Coordinates of C-alpha atoms in Angstrom, one line a residue:
X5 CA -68.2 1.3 -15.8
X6 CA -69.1 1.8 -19.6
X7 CA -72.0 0.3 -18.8
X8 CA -73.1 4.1 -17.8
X9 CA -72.3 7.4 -18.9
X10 CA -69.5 9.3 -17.0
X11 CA -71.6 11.3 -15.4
X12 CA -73.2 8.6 -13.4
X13 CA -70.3 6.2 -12.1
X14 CA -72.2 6.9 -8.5
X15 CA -75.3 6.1 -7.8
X16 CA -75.6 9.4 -5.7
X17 CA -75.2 11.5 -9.0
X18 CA -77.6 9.2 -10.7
X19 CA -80.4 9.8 -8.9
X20 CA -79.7 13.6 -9.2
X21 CA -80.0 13.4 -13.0
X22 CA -83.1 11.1 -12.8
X23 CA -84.6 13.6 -10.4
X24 CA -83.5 16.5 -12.6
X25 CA -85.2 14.7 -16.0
X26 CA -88.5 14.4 -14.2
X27 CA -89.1 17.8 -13.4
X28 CA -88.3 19.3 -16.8
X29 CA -90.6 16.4 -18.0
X30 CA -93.3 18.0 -15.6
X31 CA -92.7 21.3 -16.5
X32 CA -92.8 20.1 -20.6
X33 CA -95.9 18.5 -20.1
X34 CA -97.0 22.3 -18.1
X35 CA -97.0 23.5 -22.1
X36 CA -95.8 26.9 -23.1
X37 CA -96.6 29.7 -20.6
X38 CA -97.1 33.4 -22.1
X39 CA -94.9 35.0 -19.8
X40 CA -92.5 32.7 -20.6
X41 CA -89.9 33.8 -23.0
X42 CA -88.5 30.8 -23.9
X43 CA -90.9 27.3 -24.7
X44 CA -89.9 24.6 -22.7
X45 CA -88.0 21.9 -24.1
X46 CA -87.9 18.1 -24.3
X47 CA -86.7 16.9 -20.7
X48 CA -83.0 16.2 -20.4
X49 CA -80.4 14.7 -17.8
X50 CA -77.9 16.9 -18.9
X51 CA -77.5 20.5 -19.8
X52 CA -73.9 19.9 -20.8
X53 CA -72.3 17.5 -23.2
X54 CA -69.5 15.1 -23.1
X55 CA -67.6 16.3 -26.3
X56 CA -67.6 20.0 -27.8
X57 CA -64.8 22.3 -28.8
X58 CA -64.7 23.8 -25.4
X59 CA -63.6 20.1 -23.9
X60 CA -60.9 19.4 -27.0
X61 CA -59.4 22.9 -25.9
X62 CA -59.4 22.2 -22.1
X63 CA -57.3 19.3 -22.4
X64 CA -55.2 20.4 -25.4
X65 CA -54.1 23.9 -24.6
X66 CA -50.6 23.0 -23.7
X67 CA -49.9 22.7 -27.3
X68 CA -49.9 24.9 -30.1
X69 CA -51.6 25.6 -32.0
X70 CA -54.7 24.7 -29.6
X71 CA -53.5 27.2 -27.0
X72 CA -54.1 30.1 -29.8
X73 CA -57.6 28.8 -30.4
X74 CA -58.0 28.4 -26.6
X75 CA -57.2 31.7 -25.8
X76 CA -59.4 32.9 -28.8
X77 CA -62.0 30.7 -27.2
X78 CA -61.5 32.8 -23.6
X79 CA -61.5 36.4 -25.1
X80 CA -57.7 36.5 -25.0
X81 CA -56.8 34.5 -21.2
X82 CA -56.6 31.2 -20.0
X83 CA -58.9 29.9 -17.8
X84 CA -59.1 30.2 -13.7
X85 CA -56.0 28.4 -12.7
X86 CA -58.4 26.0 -10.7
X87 CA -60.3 25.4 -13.7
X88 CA -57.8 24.4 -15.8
X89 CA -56.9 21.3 -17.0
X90 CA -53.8 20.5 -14.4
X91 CA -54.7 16.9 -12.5
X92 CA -55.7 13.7 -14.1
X93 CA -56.7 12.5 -10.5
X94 CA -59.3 16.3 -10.3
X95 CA -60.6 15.5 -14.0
X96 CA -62.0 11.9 -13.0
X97 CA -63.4 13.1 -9.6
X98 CA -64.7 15.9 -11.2
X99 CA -66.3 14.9 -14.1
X100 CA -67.5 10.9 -12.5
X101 CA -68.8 12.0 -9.2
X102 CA -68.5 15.7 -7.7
X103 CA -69.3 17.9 -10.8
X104 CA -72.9 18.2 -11.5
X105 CA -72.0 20.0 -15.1
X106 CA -69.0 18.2 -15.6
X107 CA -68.9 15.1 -18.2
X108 CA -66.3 15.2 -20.5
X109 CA -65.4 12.8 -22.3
X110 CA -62.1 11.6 -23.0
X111 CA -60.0 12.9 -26.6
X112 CA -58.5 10.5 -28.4
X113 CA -55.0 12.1 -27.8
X114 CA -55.2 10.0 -24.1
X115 CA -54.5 7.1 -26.3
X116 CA -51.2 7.8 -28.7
X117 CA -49.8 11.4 -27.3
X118 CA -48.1 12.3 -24.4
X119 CA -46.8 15.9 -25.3
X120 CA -50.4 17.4 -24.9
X121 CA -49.5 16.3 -21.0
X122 CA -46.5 18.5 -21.0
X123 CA -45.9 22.4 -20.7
X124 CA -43.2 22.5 -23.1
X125 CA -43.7 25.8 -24.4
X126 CA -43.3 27.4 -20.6
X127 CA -46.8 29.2 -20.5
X128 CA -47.9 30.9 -17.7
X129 CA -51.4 29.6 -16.4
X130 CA -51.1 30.7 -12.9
X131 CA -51.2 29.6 -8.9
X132 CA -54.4 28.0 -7.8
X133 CA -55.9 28.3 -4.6
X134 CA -53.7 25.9 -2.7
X135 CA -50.8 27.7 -4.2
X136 CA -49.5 25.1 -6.9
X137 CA -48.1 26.4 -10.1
X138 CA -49.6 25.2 -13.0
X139 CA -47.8 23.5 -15.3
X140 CA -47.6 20.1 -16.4
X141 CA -50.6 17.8 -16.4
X142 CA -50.2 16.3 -12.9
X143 CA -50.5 12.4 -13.4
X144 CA -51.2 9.1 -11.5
X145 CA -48.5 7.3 -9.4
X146 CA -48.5 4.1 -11.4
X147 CA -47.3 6.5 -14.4
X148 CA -44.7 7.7 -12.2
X149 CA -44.5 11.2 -13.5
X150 CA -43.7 9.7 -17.6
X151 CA -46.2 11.0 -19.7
X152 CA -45.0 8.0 -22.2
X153 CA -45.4 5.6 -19.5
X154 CA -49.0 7.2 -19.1
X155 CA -49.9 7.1 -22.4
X156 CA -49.1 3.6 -23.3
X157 CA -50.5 2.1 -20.2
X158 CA -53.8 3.9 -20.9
X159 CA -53.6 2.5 -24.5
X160 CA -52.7 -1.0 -23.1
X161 CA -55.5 -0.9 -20.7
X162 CA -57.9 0.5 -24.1
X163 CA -56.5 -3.0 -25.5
X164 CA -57.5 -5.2 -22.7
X165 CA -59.6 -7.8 -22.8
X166 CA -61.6 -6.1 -20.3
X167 CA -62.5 -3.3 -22.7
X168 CA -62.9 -5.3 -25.3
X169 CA -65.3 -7.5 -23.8
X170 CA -67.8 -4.3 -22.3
X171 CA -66.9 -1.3 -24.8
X172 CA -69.9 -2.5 -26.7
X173 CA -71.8 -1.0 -24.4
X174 CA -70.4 2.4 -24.5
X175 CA -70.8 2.0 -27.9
X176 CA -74.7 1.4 -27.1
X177 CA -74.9 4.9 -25.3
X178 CA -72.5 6.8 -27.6
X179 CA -73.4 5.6 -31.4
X180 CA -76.4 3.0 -30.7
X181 CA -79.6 2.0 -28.8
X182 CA -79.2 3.7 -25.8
X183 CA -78.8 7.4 -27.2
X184 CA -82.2 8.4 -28.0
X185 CA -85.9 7.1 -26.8
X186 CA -86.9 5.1 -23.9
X187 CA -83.4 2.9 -23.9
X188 CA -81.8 6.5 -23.7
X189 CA -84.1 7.3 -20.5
X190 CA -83.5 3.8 -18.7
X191 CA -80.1 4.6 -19.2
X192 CA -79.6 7.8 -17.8
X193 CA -78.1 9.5 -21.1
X194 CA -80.9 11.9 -22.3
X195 CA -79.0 15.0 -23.2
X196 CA -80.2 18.8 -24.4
X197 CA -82.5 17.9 -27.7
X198 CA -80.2 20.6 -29.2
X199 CA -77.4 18.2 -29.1
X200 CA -79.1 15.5 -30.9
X201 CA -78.2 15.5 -34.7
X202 CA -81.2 16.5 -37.3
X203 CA -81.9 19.6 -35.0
X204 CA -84.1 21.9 -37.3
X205 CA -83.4 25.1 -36.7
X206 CA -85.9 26.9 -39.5
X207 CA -88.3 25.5 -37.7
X208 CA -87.9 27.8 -35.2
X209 CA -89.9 31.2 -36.3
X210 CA -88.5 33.7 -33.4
X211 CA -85.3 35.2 -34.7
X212 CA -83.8 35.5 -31.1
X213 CA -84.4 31.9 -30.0
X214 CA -83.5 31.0 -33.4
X215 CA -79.8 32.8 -32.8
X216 CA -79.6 31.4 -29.5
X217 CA -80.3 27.8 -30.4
X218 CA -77.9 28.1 -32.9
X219 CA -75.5 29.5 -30.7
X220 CA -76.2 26.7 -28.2
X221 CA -75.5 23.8 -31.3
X222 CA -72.1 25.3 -31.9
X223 CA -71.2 25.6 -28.2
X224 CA -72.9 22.4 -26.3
X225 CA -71.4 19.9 -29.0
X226 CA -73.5 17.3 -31.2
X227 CA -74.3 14.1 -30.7
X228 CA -73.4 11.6 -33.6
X229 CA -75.9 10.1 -36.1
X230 CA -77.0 7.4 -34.3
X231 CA -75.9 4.3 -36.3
X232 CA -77.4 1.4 -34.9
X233 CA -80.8 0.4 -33.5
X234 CA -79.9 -3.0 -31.8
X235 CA -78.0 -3.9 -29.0
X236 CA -73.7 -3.6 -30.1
X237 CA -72.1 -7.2 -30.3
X238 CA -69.3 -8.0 -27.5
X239 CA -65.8 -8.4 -28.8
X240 CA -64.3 -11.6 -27.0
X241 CA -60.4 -11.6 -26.8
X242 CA -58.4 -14.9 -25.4
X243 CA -57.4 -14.0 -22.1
X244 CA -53.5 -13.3 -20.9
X245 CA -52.6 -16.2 -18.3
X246 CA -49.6 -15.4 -16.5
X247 CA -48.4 -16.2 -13.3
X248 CA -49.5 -13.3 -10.8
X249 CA -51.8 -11.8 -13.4
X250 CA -53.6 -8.5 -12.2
X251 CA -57.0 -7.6 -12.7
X252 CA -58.1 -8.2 -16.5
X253 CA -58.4 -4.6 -17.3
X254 CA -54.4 -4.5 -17.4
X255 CA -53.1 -5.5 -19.8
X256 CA -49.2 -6.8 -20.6
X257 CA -47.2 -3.9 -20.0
X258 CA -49.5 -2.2 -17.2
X259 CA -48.8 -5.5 -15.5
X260 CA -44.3 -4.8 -15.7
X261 CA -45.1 -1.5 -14.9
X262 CA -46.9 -2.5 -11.6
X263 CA -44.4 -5.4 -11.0
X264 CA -41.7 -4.1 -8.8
X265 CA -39.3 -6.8 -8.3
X266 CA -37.6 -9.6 -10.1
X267 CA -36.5 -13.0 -8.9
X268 CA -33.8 -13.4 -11.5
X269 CA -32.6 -12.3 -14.8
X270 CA -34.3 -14.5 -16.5
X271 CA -37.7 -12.9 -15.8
X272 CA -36.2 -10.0 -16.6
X273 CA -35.7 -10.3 -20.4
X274 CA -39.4 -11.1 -21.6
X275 CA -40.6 -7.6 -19.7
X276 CA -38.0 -5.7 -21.1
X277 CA -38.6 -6.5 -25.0
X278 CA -42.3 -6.3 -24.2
X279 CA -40.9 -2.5 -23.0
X280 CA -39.1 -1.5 -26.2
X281 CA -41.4 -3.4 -28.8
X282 CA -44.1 -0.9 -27.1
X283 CA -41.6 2.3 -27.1
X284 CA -40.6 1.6 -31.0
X285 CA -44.4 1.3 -31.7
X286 CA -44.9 4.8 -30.1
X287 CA -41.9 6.4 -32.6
X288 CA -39.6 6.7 -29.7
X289 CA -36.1 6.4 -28.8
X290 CA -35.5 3.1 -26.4
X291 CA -32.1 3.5 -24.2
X292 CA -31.9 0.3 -21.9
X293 CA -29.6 -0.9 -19.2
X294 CA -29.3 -4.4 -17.9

C-alpha cells in the first residue's frame, strides 16, 4: 500500500507506532529533567530509518566490492546467519508486519540487477537456526528460482499501471507533504528529528551529545530535502486489456510468466517476443526453443 510507509502495512503495527509517538510527545512536553543525561527529543514513530548505509550493505553484500565494505561495516564478520539478508519472503514479513525496528526500504538494484541475488563468489555466511546454508537470496515461487525472471517482473510490476497511478503517494511520504508536520503525523511517518535534513549540529553545546548526534546522522540515514509542499499529481497510464488479464499491478510479462498453458501456437508467439524484447533490454543473452 504506498499509501503508508512500510512499516505500517498492518493496522496492528500502526497503532504500535501511534502509541509509541504519543508517549515521547508526553515525555517532550515533561521538558528537560536534571538527572537526565540526555534532553528529550521531538516525538517520533520510528527510531530507525528506511534507507542508510547499513540497509544498502544488507542487501548488497553478495557482491564485491559491497561485501568488503560490509565486513568493514561489522568489525571484520558477516552478520548472524539469521540476520542476514537470505529470503525475500522473511524481508517483507519482517520489515511490513513482524519487525518493530525493521523498515527498509527497497534499493534500486531490485529493479535492473539480478547478480546482487546471487552468491557467486561462494562466501561463507553460515547455517541458521533451522539449519539452511546461506547462500543465495531465496526468492518467490512466481520467480521460479531465476533471479532475471525476478528482476524483470519486479521492474514490470514498477511499470504498471497500478504503480503509476498510486506512486504519487509514496512520493507524498518520501520527497513531499507527508514528511514533515502535521501531514507527517496523520500519516504515521514521523521519524528521529536527526534524520530530517537541516539538522544543526553546532547548535548543540555538550561535546558528548554533540559526538553522538553526529554519530547517530551518519548511521540512522537522512531523510531527503523535502521538495514539495502540495499534494504529488497521479500519473494516469492507458490500461492493458487482454483476455484473462490479472490484477492491474502485473504488468505484460508478469502476466506470461503466471500463464501456464497455451491453447495453440499461435498464442504462443506474441508471449515469446514480449520475452526476448524484455531479455535484450536487460543486456542478456536470449536462447529460445519452439
Amino acid at each position: 500500500n504506498l499509501s503508508k510507509p512500510i512499516a505500517v502495512q498492518s493496522k496492528e503495527k500502526e497503532d504500535r507506532y501511534v502509541d509509541n509517538y504519543r508517549y515521547l510527545e508526553e515525555e517532550y512536553k515533561k521538558g528537560i529533567r536534571e538527572d537526565d543525561p540526555m534532553p528529550p527529543v521531538q516525538p517520533y514513530h520510528y527510531g530507525s530509518h528506511y534507507s542508510n548505509s547499513g540497509t544498502v550493505l544488507h542487501f548488497l553484500v553478495r557482491m564485491p566490492p559491497f561485501t568488503k565494505m560490509f565486513l568493514a561495516y561489522q568489525d571484520q564478520s558477516f552478520d548472524i546467519p539469521d540476520r542476514t539478508f537470505h529470503s525475500m519472503n522473511t524481508t517483507w514479513r519482517l520489515s511490513s508486519y513482524e519487525s518493530m525496528t525493521d523498515v527498509k526500504e527497497l534499493i534500486p538494484e531490485f529493479f535492473y540487477l539480478p547478480e546482487f541475488l546471487v552468491n557467486r563468489e561462494g562466501f561463507d555466511f553460515g547455517v541458521r537456526q533451522n539449519g539452511e546454508r546461506v547462500n543465495h537470496v531465496n526468492l518467490p515461487p512466481w520467480a521460479r528460482n531465476d533471479p532475471r525472471l525476478f528482476i524483470l517482473i519486479h521492474r514490470q510490476a514498477l511499470e504498471s499501471e497500478h504503480v503509476s497511478q498510486t506512486l504519487c503517494q509514496w512520493i507524498d511520504l518520501v520527497f513531499g507533504l507527508k514528511q514533515k508536520g502535521k501531514a507527517a503525523v496523520q500519516a504515521i511517518n514521523v521519524f528521529h528529528p536527526a534524520t530530517y535534513f537541516g539538522m544543526d549540529v553546532s547548535a548543540v553545546e555538550d561535546p558528548v551529545q554533540r559526538r553522538a548526534l553526529e554519530t547517530m546522522i551518519k548511521t540512522y540515514g537522512q531523510t531527503p530535502r523535502q521538495l514539495f509542499n502540495s499534494t504529488h499529481i497521479s500519473r494516469t497510464t492507458p490500461k492493458l486489456m487482454m483476455e484473462g488479464e490479472l490484477p492491474a499491478a502485473m504488468g505484460l510479462l508478469v502476466q506470461f510468466a503466471f500463464r501456464e498453458t497455451r491453447e495453440h501456437a499461435k498464442e504462443v508467439i506474441c508471449p515469446v517476443i514480449f520475452l526476448m524484447l524484455s531479455l535484450l533490454c536487460a543486456g542478456g543473452d536470449v536462447t529460445v526453443s519452439l
